[in-house]
Each structure stands twice: as C-alpha cells, then as structure tokens.
Coordinates of C-alpha atoms in Angstrom, one line a residue:
M295 CA 45.2 13.9 -4.6
G296 CA 43.0 13.9 -1.3
Q297 CA 39.7 12.3 -1.0
P298 CA 36.7 14.0 -3.1
E299 CA 34.8 16.0 -0.6
P300 CA 31.0 15.4 -0.3
L301 CA 28.7 18.0 -1.8
A302 CA 26.9 20.3 0.4
G303 CA 23.7 18.7 1.4
L304 CA 24.7 15.2 0.6
E305 CA 24.3 14.0 4.0
S306 CA 20.5 14.8 4.1
G307 CA 19.9 13.4 0.6
V308 CA 19.5 16.9 -0.7
I309 CA 21.3 18.7 -3.5
S310 CA 20.3 22.2 -2.6
G311 CA 20.6 25.1 -4.8
R312 CA 23.0 23.4 -7.1
T313 CA 22.6 22.6 -10.9
S314 CA 24.2 19.6 -12.5
S315 CA 27.0 21.8 -13.7
D316 CA 27.9 22.7 -10.1
L317 CA 28.6 19.1 -9.4
S318 CA 32.2 18.9 -9.7
Q319 CA 33.0 16.4 -7.2
F320 CA 31.5 13.2 -6.1
P321 CA 32.1 11.0 -3.0
D322 CA 34.2 7.7 -3.4
K323 CA 33.0 4.4 -2.3
A324 CA 34.1 4.8 1.2
E325 CA 32.4 8.2 1.6
L326 CA 29.2 6.8 0.1
E327 CA 29.2 4.1 2.7
R328 CA 29.6 6.6 5.5
L329 CA 26.9 8.9 4.1
G330 CA 24.6 5.7 3.6
R331 CA 24.9 5.1 7.5
A332 CA 25.0 8.6 8.8
R333 CA 22.0 10.5 10.3
P334 CA 20.7 13.0 7.6
A335 CA 21.9 16.6 8.7
V336 CA 18.5 17.9 8.3
L337 CA 17.5 15.9 11.4
K338 CA 19.6 17.9 13.9
S339 CA 19.5 15.1 16.7
W340 CA 18.8 11.5 17.4
I341 CA 15.6 12.6 19.3
T342 CA 14.4 14.6 16.2
E343 CA 15.1 11.7 14.0
V344 CA 13.3 9.2 16.3
G345 CA 10.3 11.5 16.4
F346 CA 10.2 12.1 12.7
I347 CA 10.4 8.4 11.9
I348 CA 7.7 7.5 14.4
T349 CA 5.4 10.2 13.0
V350 CA 5.7 9.0 9.4
V351 CA 5.6 5.2 10.0
M352 CA 2.7 5.7 12.4
S353 CA 0.7 7.1 9.5
M354 CA 1.2 3.8 7.6
T355 CA 0.1 2.0 10.9
M356 CA -3.3 3.7 11.0
S357 CA -3.8 3.3 7.2
E358 CA -3.6 -0.5 7.8
Y359 CA -5.5 -0.2 11.0
F360 CA -8.7 0.8 9.3
I361 CA -8.2 -2.0 6.7
G362 CA -7.2 -4.9 8.7
G363 CA -9.6 -4.3 11.7
F364 CA -12.7 -3.4 9.6
N365 CA -13.0 -7.0 8.3
I366 CA -13.2 -8.1 12.0
I367 CA -15.9 -5.8 13.1
L368 CA -17.9 -6.0 9.8
P369 CA -20.2 -8.8 10.9
P370 CA -21.5 -6.8 14.0
V371 CA -21.6 -3.6 11.8
A372 CA -23.6 -5.5 9.1
D373 CA -26.0 -6.8 11.8
A374 CA -26.4 -3.3 13.5
L375 CA -26.8 -1.3 10.3
N376 CA -28.7 -4.2 8.4
I377 CA -26.1 -4.3 5.5
P378 CA -27.3 -6.8 3.0
E379 CA -24.9 -9.8 2.3
N380 CA -24.4 -8.7 -1.3
T381 CA -23.1 -5.2 -0.5
R382 CA -20.6 -6.0 2.4
T383 CA -17.8 -5.9 -0.1
W384 CA -18.4 -2.1 -0.3
P385 CA -17.8 -0.9 3.2
A386 CA -14.6 -3.0 3.3
G387 CA -13.2 -2.2 -0.2
V388 CA -14.3 1.4 -0.9
I389 CA -11.5 2.9 1.2
N390 CA -8.9 1.3 -1.1
L391 CA -10.7 2.4 -4.2
T392 CA -10.8 6.0 -3.3
T393 CA -7.3 5.9 -1.9
A394 CA -6.0 4.4 -5.2
A395 CA -8.0 6.9 -7.3
F396 CA -6.6 10.1 -5.7
L397 CA -3.0 9.0 -4.9
M398 CA -1.4 10.4 -7.9
P399 CA -3.3 13.9 -7.9
F400 CA -2.0 14.1 -4.1
S401 CA 1.5 13.1 -5.2
R402 CA 1.4 16.2 -7.5
L403 CA 0.1 18.3 -4.6
C404 CA 3.3 17.2 -2.6
D405 CA 5.4 18.7 -5.3
I406 CA 3.5 21.9 -5.4
Y407 CA 3.0 22.5 -1.7
G408 CA 5.5 20.2 -0.1
A409 CA 5.2 16.8 1.4
R410 CA 4.9 18.2 5.0
S411 CA 1.7 20.2 4.3
V412 CA -0.1 17.5 2.4
F413 CA 0.9 14.9 5.2
L414 CA -0.6 17.1 8.0
F415 CA -3.7 17.9 5.7
G416 CA -4.3 14.1 5.0
H417 CA -4.2 13.2 8.8
I418 CA -6.6 16.0 9.8
W419 CA -9.0 14.9 7.0
F420 CA -8.7 11.2 8.0
M421 CA -9.3 12.1 11.7
I422 CA -12.6 13.9 10.8
W423 CA -14.2 11.2 8.7
S424 CA -12.7 8.4 11.0
L425 CA -14.8 10.1 13.7
V426 CA -17.9 10.5 11.6
C427 CA -17.7 6.9 10.6
G428 CA -18.5 5.9 14.3
F429 CA -21.7 8.0 14.1
S430 CA -23.0 6.0 11.0
T431 CA -26.7 5.0 11.2
N432 CA -27.2 3.3 7.8
T433 CA -25.3 1.6 5.2
I434 CA -25.1 4.6 2.7
M435 CA -23.6 6.8 5.4
L436 CA -21.0 4.2 6.4
I437 CA -19.9 3.7 2.8
I438 CA -19.5 7.4 2.0
C439 CA -17.6 8.0 5.3
R440 CA -15.3 5.2 4.4
A441 CA -14.8 6.5 0.8
L442 CA -13.9 10.0 2.3
Q443 CA -11.5 8.3 4.7
G444 CA -9.6 7.0 1.6
I445 CA -9.1 10.6 0.4
G446 CA -7.0 11.2 3.7
T447 CA -5.0 8.1 3.0
S448 CA -4.4 9.0 -0.5
A449 CA -2.9 12.4 0.8
F450 CA -0.6 11.3 3.7
T451 CA 0.6 8.0 2.1
P452 CA 2.6 9.3 -0.8
A453 CA 3.7 12.3 1.4
G454 CA 5.0 10.0 4.0
L455 CA 7.1 8.2 1.4
A456 CA 8.2 11.4 -0.1
L457 CA 9.4 12.7 3.3
L458 CA 11.5 9.5 3.8
G459 CA 12.7 9.4 0.3
Q460 CA 13.8 13.1 0.3
T461 CA 15.5 12.7 3.6
Y462 CA 17.6 9.6 3.4
R463 CA 20.2 8.5 0.9
P464 CA 20.6 5.1 -0.5
G465 CA 22.3 3.0 2.1
P466 CA 21.8 0.7 5.3
R467 CA 20.2 3.6 7.2
K468 CA 17.5 4.1 4.6
N469 CA 16.9 0.4 4.3
L470 CA 16.4 0.2 7.9
V471 CA 14.0 3.1 8.0
F472 CA 11.9 1.6 5.2
A473 CA 12.0 -1.7 7.0
I474 CA 10.6 0.0 10.2
W475 CA 7.9 1.5 7.8
G476 CA 7.0 -2.0 6.8
A477 CA 7.0 -3.3 10.2
F478 CA 4.7 -0.7 11.5
A479 CA 2.2 -1.5 8.6
C480 CA 2.0 -5.0 10.0
L481 CA 1.6 -3.8 13.5
G482 CA -1.1 -1.5 12.2
F483 CA -2.9 -4.3 10.5
Y484 CA -2.7 -6.5 13.6
F485 CA -3.6 -3.6 16.0
G486 CA -6.6 -3.0 13.9
I487 CA -7.7 -6.7 14.2
F488 CA -7.1 -6.8 17.9
L489 CA -8.8 -3.6 18.8
G490 CA -11.6 -4.4 16.2
A491 CA -12.1 -7.8 18.2
V492 CA -12.0 -6.0 21.5
C493 CA -14.7 -3.5 20.5
A494 CA -16.7 -6.2 18.9
D495 CA -16.7 -8.4 21.9
F496 CA -16.7 -6.0 24.8
M497 CA -17.5 -2.5 23.8
T498 CA -19.3 -1.3 20.7
W499 CA -17.9 -1.2 16.9
R500 CA -18.3 2.6 17.0
W501 CA -15.3 2.9 19.4
Y502 CA -13.1 1.2 16.8
F503 CA -13.4 4.4 14.8
W504 CA -13.3 6.8 17.6
I505 CA -10.0 5.3 19.1
G506 CA -8.6 5.4 15.6
A507 CA -9.6 9.0 15.1
I508 CA -7.9 9.9 18.4
I509 CA -4.6 8.3 17.4
V510 CA -4.6 10.0 13.9
F511 CA -5.0 13.3 15.8
C512 CA -2.0 12.6 17.9
I513 CA 0.0 11.8 14.7
A514 CA -1.0 15.1 13.2
V515 CA 0.3 16.9 16.3
T516 CA 3.6 15.1 16.5
G517 CA 3.9 15.7 12.6
F518 CA 3.5 19.4 13.0
L519 CA 6.2 19.4 15.7
T520 CA 8.9 17.0 14.3
I521 CA 8.8 17.0 10.4
P522 CA 11.5 19.5 9.1
R523 CA 10.1 22.6 7.2
N524 CA 13.0 22.9 4.8
L525 CA 12.6 19.7 3.0
H526 CA 10.5 21.2 0.1
E527 CA 12.3 23.1 -2.6
Q528 CA 9.6 25.5 -4.1
D529 CA 9.3 25.2 -7.8
E530 CA 6.7 27.5 -9.1
S531 CA 6.6 25.9 -12.4
I532 CA 4.9 22.7 -11.2
R533 CA 1.3 22.5 -12.0
M534 CA -1.6 20.3 -11.5
D535 CA -2.4 18.0 -14.4
W536 CA -6.1 18.8 -14.7
W537 CA -6.4 16.5 -17.8
G538 CA -5.1 13.6 -15.9
L539 CA -7.1 14.4 -12.7
C540 CA -10.5 14.6 -14.7
T541 CA -9.9 11.4 -16.7
I542 CA -7.9 8.9 -14.6
V543 CA -9.9 9.4 -11.4
P544 CA -13.4 8.9 -12.6
G545 CA -12.2 6.1 -15.0
L546 CA -10.6 4.0 -12.1
I547 CA -13.7 4.6 -9.9
L548 CA -16.2 3.6 -12.6
V549 CA -14.3 0.6 -13.7
V550 CA -13.7 -0.8 -10.3
F551 CA -17.4 0.0 -9.3
A552 CA -18.6 -2.1 -12.4
F553 CA -16.3 -5.2 -11.4
T554 CA -17.1 -5.1 -7.8
D555 CA -20.9 -4.6 -8.3
G556 CA -21.4 -6.5 -11.5
G557 CA -21.6 -9.9 -9.6
H558 CA -24.3 -8.6 -7.3
A559 CA -26.5 -6.7 -9.9
P560 CA -29.9 -8.1 -10.6
H561 CA -29.0 -9.6 -14.0
G562 CA -25.2 -9.6 -13.5
W563 CA -23.2 -7.8 -16.3
Q564 CA -26.4 -7.6 -18.4
T565 CA -27.8 -5.1 -16.0
P566 CA -27.7 -1.8 -17.8
Y567 CA -26.1 0.4 -15.1
I568 CA -23.2 -2.2 -14.8
Y569 CA -22.2 -2.3 -18.4
V570 CA -22.9 1.4 -19.0
T571 CA -20.7 2.2 -16.0
F572 CA -17.9 0.1 -17.3
I573 CA -18.1 1.5 -20.8
I574 CA -17.9 5.1 -19.5
G575 CA -15.0 4.3 -17.2
M576 CA -13.1 2.6 -20.0
L577 CA -13.6 5.7 -22.2
F578 CA -12.2 7.8 -19.3
L579 CA -9.2 5.7 -18.9
I580 CA -8.5 5.6 -22.5
A581 CA -8.7 9.5 -22.7
G582 CA -6.4 9.4 -19.7
V583 CA -3.8 7.3 -21.5
Y584 CA -4.0 9.8 -24.4
T585 CA -3.7 13.0 -22.2
Q586 CA -0.8 11.4 -20.3
G587 CA 1.0 10.7 -23.5
W588 CA 0.2 13.5 -25.9
V589 CA -1.8 16.4 -24.2
S590 CA -0.6 17.1 -20.5
A591 CA 2.4 19.3 -20.2
Q592 CA 3.1 17.8 -16.7
P593 CA 1.4 14.4 -16.7
L594 CA 0.4 12.7 -13.3
L595 CA 2.2 9.6 -14.6
P596 CA 5.4 11.0 -16.3
A597 CA 7.3 8.8 -18.7
D598 CA 10.4 9.1 -16.4
L599 CA 8.6 7.1 -13.8
F600 CA 8.8 4.0 -15.9
R601 CA 12.2 4.6 -17.3
P602 CA 14.3 2.5 -14.8
K603 CA 14.9 -1.0 -16.2
Y604 CA 12.3 -3.6 -15.4
M605 CA 10.0 -0.8 -13.9
K606 CA 6.9 -1.8 -16.1
R607 CA 7.3 -5.5 -15.3
L608 CA 7.6 -4.9 -11.6
S609 CA 4.8 -2.6 -11.6
L610 CA 2.5 -5.3 -13.2
A611 CA 3.9 -7.9 -10.7
L612 CA 3.2 -5.6 -7.7
F613 CA -0.4 -5.0 -8.9
C614 CA -1.2 -8.7 -9.0
L615 CA 0.8 -9.4 -5.6
Y616 CA -0.9 -6.8 -3.8
G617 CA -4.3 -8.0 -5.1
V618 CA -3.5 -11.4 -3.8
F619 CA -2.7 -9.8 -0.5
G620 CA -6.1 -8.0 -0.5
L621 CA -7.9 -11.3 -1.3
Y622 CA -6.0 -13.1 1.4
L623 CA -7.0 -10.5 4.1
F624 CA -10.7 -10.4 3.2
Y625 CA -11.4 -14.0 2.6
S626 CA -9.2 -15.5 5.3
S627 CA -10.9 -13.3 8.0
Y628 CA -14.2 -14.3 6.8
Y629 CA -13.3 -18.0 6.5
I630 CA -11.9 -18.0 9.9
E631 CA -14.9 -16.2 11.6
T632 CA -17.8 -17.6 9.5
V633 CA -16.7 -21.2 8.2
L634 CA -14.6 -22.1 11.3
D635 CA -17.0 -20.2 13.5
T636 CA -14.4 -18.5 15.8
T637 CA -15.0 -15.5 18.0
P638 CA -13.4 -12.1 17.0
I639 CA -10.9 -12.4 19.8
L640 CA -9.8 -15.9 18.8
T641 CA -9.6 -14.5 15.2
A642 CA -7.3 -11.9 16.4
A643 CA -5.2 -14.3 18.1
W644 CA -4.9 -16.5 15.0
F645 CA -3.6 -13.5 13.1
T646 CA -0.8 -12.9 15.6
P647 CA 1.9 -14.6 13.4
L648 CA 1.3 -12.0 10.7
A649 CA 2.2 -9.2 13.1
I650 CA 5.1 -10.8 14.9
G651 CA 6.6 -12.3 11.6
G652 CA 6.1 -9.0 9.9
V653 CA 8.1 -7.0 12.6
C654 CA 10.9 -9.6 12.7
L655 CA 11.2 -9.7 8.8
A656 CA 11.0 -6.0 8.4
V657 CA 13.7 -5.2 11.0
C658 CA 15.9 -8.1 10.0
G659 CA 15.5 -7.1 6.4
G660 CA 16.8 -3.6 7.1
F661 CA 20.1 -5.0 8.2
V662 CA 20.5 -7.5 5.2
M663 CA 18.9 -5.8 2.1
H664 CA 22.1 -4.4 1.1
M665 CA 23.8 -7.9 1.2
I666 CA 21.1 -10.0 -0.7
S667 CA 19.9 -9.4 -4.3
N668 CA 16.5 -7.9 -4.5
R669 CA 15.6 -10.4 -7.2
I670 CA 16.0 -13.3 -4.9
L671 CA 14.0 -11.6 -2.1
M672 CA 11.3 -10.9 -4.6
M673 CA 11.2 -14.6 -5.6
I674 CA 10.9 -15.5 -1.8
S675 CA 8.1 -13.1 -1.2
S676 CA 6.3 -14.4 -4.4
V677 CA 6.5 -18.0 -3.2
G678 CA 5.3 -16.9 0.3
F679 CA 2.1 -15.2 -1.3
L680 CA 1.6 -18.6 -3.2
I681 CA 1.6 -20.8 -0.2
S682 CA -0.4 -18.5 2.0
V683 CA -3.5 -18.5 -0.5
L684 CA -2.8 -22.2 -1.5
L685 CA -3.1 -23.5 2.1
F686 CA -6.6 -21.8 2.4
A687 CA -7.5 -23.1 -0.9
I688 CA -6.9 -26.7 0.1
I689 CA -7.8 -26.7 3.7
P690 CA -10.3 -29.6 4.3
D691 CA -13.8 -29.2 5.4
R692 CA -15.0 -30.0 8.8
V693 CA -17.4 -32.9 9.1
N694 CA -18.9 -33.6 12.5
G695 CA -16.3 -31.8 14.2
H696 CA -13.3 -33.4 12.4
P697 CA -10.7 -32.3 11.8
S698 CA -10.4 -30.1 14.9
T699 CA -10.0 -26.5 14.6
S700 CA -6.7 -26.9 16.5
F701 CA -5.4 -29.2 13.8
L702 CA -6.6 -26.9 11.1
Y703 CA -4.9 -23.9 12.7
W704 CA -1.5 -25.5 13.1
A705 CA -1.5 -27.5 9.9
Y706 CA -2.9 -24.7 7.6
I707 CA -3.7 -21.4 9.0
F708 CA -0.5 -20.8 11.0
P709 CA 1.9 -21.5 8.2
A710 CA -0.4 -19.5 5.9
M711 CA 0.0 -16.6 8.2
V712 CA 3.8 -16.8 8.4
C713 CA 4.1 -17.2 4.6
G714 CA 1.6 -14.2 4.1
T715 CA 3.9 -12.0 6.1
I716 CA 6.9 -13.3 4.1
G717 CA 5.0 -12.2 1.1
V718 CA 3.9 -8.8 1.8
D719 CA 6.7 -7.4 4.0
I720 CA 9.5 -8.4 1.8
T721 CA 7.7 -7.2 -1.2
Y722 CA 6.7 -3.9 0.3
N723 CA 10.3 -3.3 1.7
V724 CA 12.2 -4.3 -1.3
T725 CA 10.0 -2.3 -3.9
N726 CA 9.9 0.8 -1.7
V727 CA 13.5 1.2 -1.5
F728 CA 14.2 0.2 -5.1
I729 CA 11.7 2.6 -6.6
T730 CA 12.5 5.5 -4.4
T731 CA 16.2 5.0 -4.9
S732 CA 15.7 4.9 -8.6
M733 CA 13.8 8.1 -8.8
P734 CA 15.2 11.6 -8.7
R735 CA 14.2 14.1 -5.8
R736 CA 11.6 15.6 -7.9
L737 CA 9.7 12.3 -8.4
Q738 CA 9.8 11.0 -4.9
A739 CA 6.2 12.0 -4.2
T740 CA 5.0 10.6 -7.5
A741 CA 7.0 7.4 -6.8
G742 CA 5.2 7.0 -3.6
G743 CA 2.0 7.7 -5.2
L744 CA 2.6 4.9 -7.8
I745 CA 3.8 2.3 -5.2
N746 CA 0.6 2.9 -3.1
T747 CA -1.7 3.0 -6.1
L748 CA -0.4 -0.4 -7.1
L749 CA -1.3 -1.5 -3.6
Y750 CA -4.6 0.0 -3.1
L751 CA -5.8 -0.5 -6.6
G752 CA -4.6 -4.0 -6.7
M753 CA -6.5 -4.8 -3.6
A754 CA -9.7 -3.1 -4.7
F755 CA -9.6 -4.3 -8.3
W756 CA -8.9 -8.0 -7.7
L757 CA -11.5 -8.2 -4.8
G758 CA -14.0 -6.8 -7.4
I759 CA -12.8 -9.6 -9.9
A760 CA -13.0 -12.3 -7.2
E761 CA -16.6 -11.1 -6.2
M762 CA -17.7 -11.3 -9.8
A763 CA -16.4 -14.8 -10.1
I764 CA -18.0 -15.9 -6.9
S765 CA -21.4 -14.4 -7.8
E766 CA -21.3 -16.0 -11.3
A767 CA -20.5 -19.4 -9.9
N768 CA -23.2 -18.9 -7.3
R769 CA -25.8 -18.0 -9.9
R770 CA -25.0 -21.2 -11.8
K771 CA -25.6 -23.4 -8.7
L772 CA -29.0 -22.1 -8.3
P773 CA -31.4 -22.8 -6.5
E774 CA -29.2 -24.1 -3.6
G775 CA -26.2 -21.9 -4.4
L776 CA -22.7 -22.3 -3.1
S777 CA -21.7 -22.7 0.6
L778 CA -19.7 -19.9 2.1
R779 CA -16.7 -22.3 2.2
Q780 CA -16.9 -22.9 -1.6
Q781 CA -17.4 -19.1 -2.2
Y782 CA -14.3 -18.2 -0.2
K783 CA -12.3 -20.8 -2.0
I784 CA -12.8 -19.4 -5.3
G785 CA -11.2 -16.2 -4.0
F786 CA -8.2 -18.1 -2.8
W787 CA -7.7 -20.0 -6.1
I788 CA -7.9 -16.8 -8.0
G789 CA -5.0 -15.7 -5.7
V790 CA -3.1 -18.7 -6.5
A791 CA -3.3 -18.0 -10.3
M792 CA -2.3 -14.3 -9.8
T793 CA 0.7 -15.4 -7.7
G794 CA 1.8 -17.8 -10.4
L795 CA 1.7 -14.9 -12.9
S796 CA 3.6 -12.8 -10.6
L797 CA 6.3 -15.3 -9.9
I798 CA 6.9 -15.7 -13.8
L799 CA 7.3 -11.7 -13.9
V800 CA 9.6 -11.6 -11.0
L801 CA 11.9 -14.4 -12.6
T802 CA 12.6 -12.0 -15.5
I803 CA 13.3 -9.0 -13.3
K804 CA 17.0 -8.4 -12.4
I805 CA 17.5 -5.8 -9.6
G806 CA 20.7 -5.9 -7.4
Q807 CA 21.1 -5.1 -3.7
A808 CA 20.1 -2.0 -1.8
A809 CA 23.7 -0.7 -1.2
S810 CA 25.1 2.7 -0.4
E811 CA 25.4 4.6 -3.8
L812 CA 24.9 7.8 -5.5
T813 CA 21.2 9.1 -5.5
A814 CA 19.4 9.2 -8.9
D815 CA 20.1 12.9 -9.3
E816 CA 23.8 12.5 -8.5
K817 CA 24.0 9.7 -11.1
A818 CA 22.3 12.0 -13.6
A819 CA 24.6 14.8 -12.9
Q820 CA 27.7 12.5 -13.0
A821 CA 26.6 11.2 -16.4
E822 CA 26.1 14.7 -17.8
R823 CA 29.5 15.8 -16.5
E824 CA 31.2 12.8 -18.1
A825 CA 29.4 13.5 -21.4
V826 CA 30.5 17.2 -21.3
A827 CA 34.1 16.0 -20.5
N828 CA 34.2 13.7 -23.5

C-alpha cells in the first residue's frame, strides 16, 4: 500500500468542510514532519507569510510597548499631572486590568465574527485611545484613557493568537513563529522603555503615546492587506455568553480594584467602599462560576478548555509566574530610577539585556522546542524568574556612595535582567505552543484569551496584592514610614514566594516536546474512527 495522502487543507492547519466521518486517512510520521515544516497553503507566497507574521507579532510588540515604557515616563507624567504617590499604581496597572477582564468576551467575538475582524477592530480602537492619552490633562482622564486602551488590547491579543493557531500546524514552523511572537514581545517592551526614556529626556511624554498611535495605525493597515480572509469558518450557532459577560467582567474589575486600592484607602480594608467593592465583586465571581458550569449554554470558559492533562495546574502556575513578571517590571524600574537615582536613558540602557536576551532565547527556542521536554523548559524558566526577583530583593543599600552603581549593576541588576528574560520568554513560548496545540480549531481564540487573561490578570492582581502589603507595612511603621527601598523590596520578596509556589507546581506537570503531530481536531477524529472500527 502507498503512503496515506494528507487530507485536503492539512497544510494550512485547516480541516475545511469535513466532518470526522470524512477523515478516512491520516498522514504518517514522515508526512507529519513535512507538514510541520511547510508553509501553510493559505499563505500563497513567502512574501505573504512574512507580511502576515510581522503584522500579527507587531500587535504584541505594541501591547508590551505601552506596558514597559509607561513605567519609565510615569515620573514625569506624575509631575506634569500632579498624580499623588498613592494613586500611581492605577495609570500603570489599569490597562492590565481591563485587558484581563475583556479577553474572554473578545475571544468569543473572534468565534462569531472571525479573528481577522476582531484583530483589525482592536487596533483601530487601540490607536484612538493611545492618541487621546497624549492629550490627557489630569489624572482621571489619563486613567480612563489607559483603561480604554486595554479594551483594544483585549480584542487583538486573542485574535492574533487565534490567527497563528488556526494557520500553523504543530511542528517546527509553528514553534518558530510563536518564538518570533515572543521575541517581538521582548522587543516591544524594550522599545517602549527606550522611546519612553527619549521622550522623557528630550521631548515630552505626550509623544510617547502619539508615536505609539501612529505605529498601531500602520499595523491596522498592513493587517487589512496581509491577513487572509478565508481563515474563519462561519458557525451561526455560536452565541455570546451574556451570563458570563455580565458576571465575570464586573467581578474581576471590582475584586482587583479592592486589592489595588485597599492599601491606599483612608482606613485600609476597614474603609467602607473597599470591603463593599470586594464583597460585590466576589458575589459576581461566584455567580460567574455558577453560570459557567450550570446556566450558560455556551460558556466563555468551556470545560473543554481545561480538559487537557495538567491544564489546571499549568494555569495556576502561569497566573503566579506572570504576576511575578509584573512585580519585577514595576518595582525594578522604580528601584533603578528612584533608589539608584538613574536617568531615564540610563534606565533604558540597563534594561537592554532583557531585550537582547529575549530575542536570542525566542529565536533559538523556535529551533529546539521540538527536541527538549517542555517540562524541563518550564523548570528552567521558573528558576529564571526566581533569581530575577531574588537578586533585587537582596541587593545591598548604598551608604555614602558605596557600593558603586557600576558594581550593583554588574553584580545584581545585569544577571537579574538576563534571568528575567529567561523566565518570561521560555514560559510564554512553551505555554503558547502547548495550549494552542492542545485545543481544537474552534477553541483557538478561547485558548488565546485564556493565555493572555492569565498574563494580564496575574500582573494586575499580584501588583494589587503587593501594593496592599506595602501599604500595610508602611502603616505599621508610622510616623516615619518605610523608605522607598524597603517598600520595593516587599514587592520583590512577594515575587520570590510566588515563584517558589510556581516551581512546585511545574515539577508536577509532565508535558513533552512540541513536535510535529496531528492537530487536536485530527486526534479527535482519529479516536472516533478507531472507536467506530472497534
């Protein structure tokens, strides 16, 4: 007998117009390897593929741009808009909160209207509010505009992952594309830091937002031209889960608000609006759990999403690890600028290893992920996270100019930057490939929403927890209070504890290499066929 012929649409990762009963033949190992390395058929030429990849990964670049760089321009922004010290967390973190809250609803809209349409809408919305951010005249306006920016991010982020997941089959080519996605995230973070420093030192902080808006507009235009229109298979039976939308979204926002603002309220958690907000938020979340399990016909978080083995443990580990990364980004930039008293440009230079290391790790990872166990890679990344926050937690204080900033950089900050990029890049690449590969085509957008909900919610939630702990410790030290150095170190030690928990979880997770194999849809169809045959 000859080699089994690949199914129509296999090369693009799509099983178009076929039910499982139509799947009479499946490719053998050699054919799977070829398909895992081939350009998807839906991308007609290498030029189209390059344009498609650049468009999608640049969306992640700009998402990170507005997170990383904002911490650098926050001091001059705070001075210009008279932002109180106890509310500076909000302009920095509110974009993560709104992004996390709306990711799953926009994932469902990807299923209804197609990832391409949601991707383009997200960028137009993001461009508008990035532009308006630059015209902010007070704290409230800035916070509202940053929050509305997050809605754009919550639209195009799962859409981008869905576009990649629907286009590429499991295999080395998919690994490389997702590695490029991770590399551009690092570049975006550093690009934001660099441009933020340039704007803070030589221009005005407003140009940070306006330049970002121009780039986002260019991404929207190239996306309109390069993203294939035939990726979405219309399914008129898919509906929005209004029960989930009306319970989960307000629940997340209210609970994270309570944790973030609780430490700065006049009487802490005894302040009425704090505990009332928290109680109402928890009631919404409890109602959300009930609707997802027993009421919604098409829940935003379907049970199939957590069916792959170790998925629940992996999700908890990611929630903690991404929270560590959020603490690391926020407090390290503040520590460098305020405690070590560096200029924005020097701060940007000190963050360079995070970008260079991220690109190198991401690209190299794309070539080796199918050779090394994902469990080992996750252990390495967890250790990287641990060292990055631990070094900042134990960095010695400067007394009369000693030790020198040069010594502190090379002995503590430089290795922390290298370990930080080891942590976030390996984690992001491994989990993106594993989760999207484990999910059927119909859940690609939902999987993308889950991945990024864990990222943004983890960053927003744990930053709120750290701020609450710092405020409580500061209150106990009245009247003199804690120094900035002592406050930031509390955040780093919380990161150390969270990384330890994540490492324990990772040790119990067994996931293999990201090799060329059948897609989740093909595996399900093959299992159904074998069951019928038996």
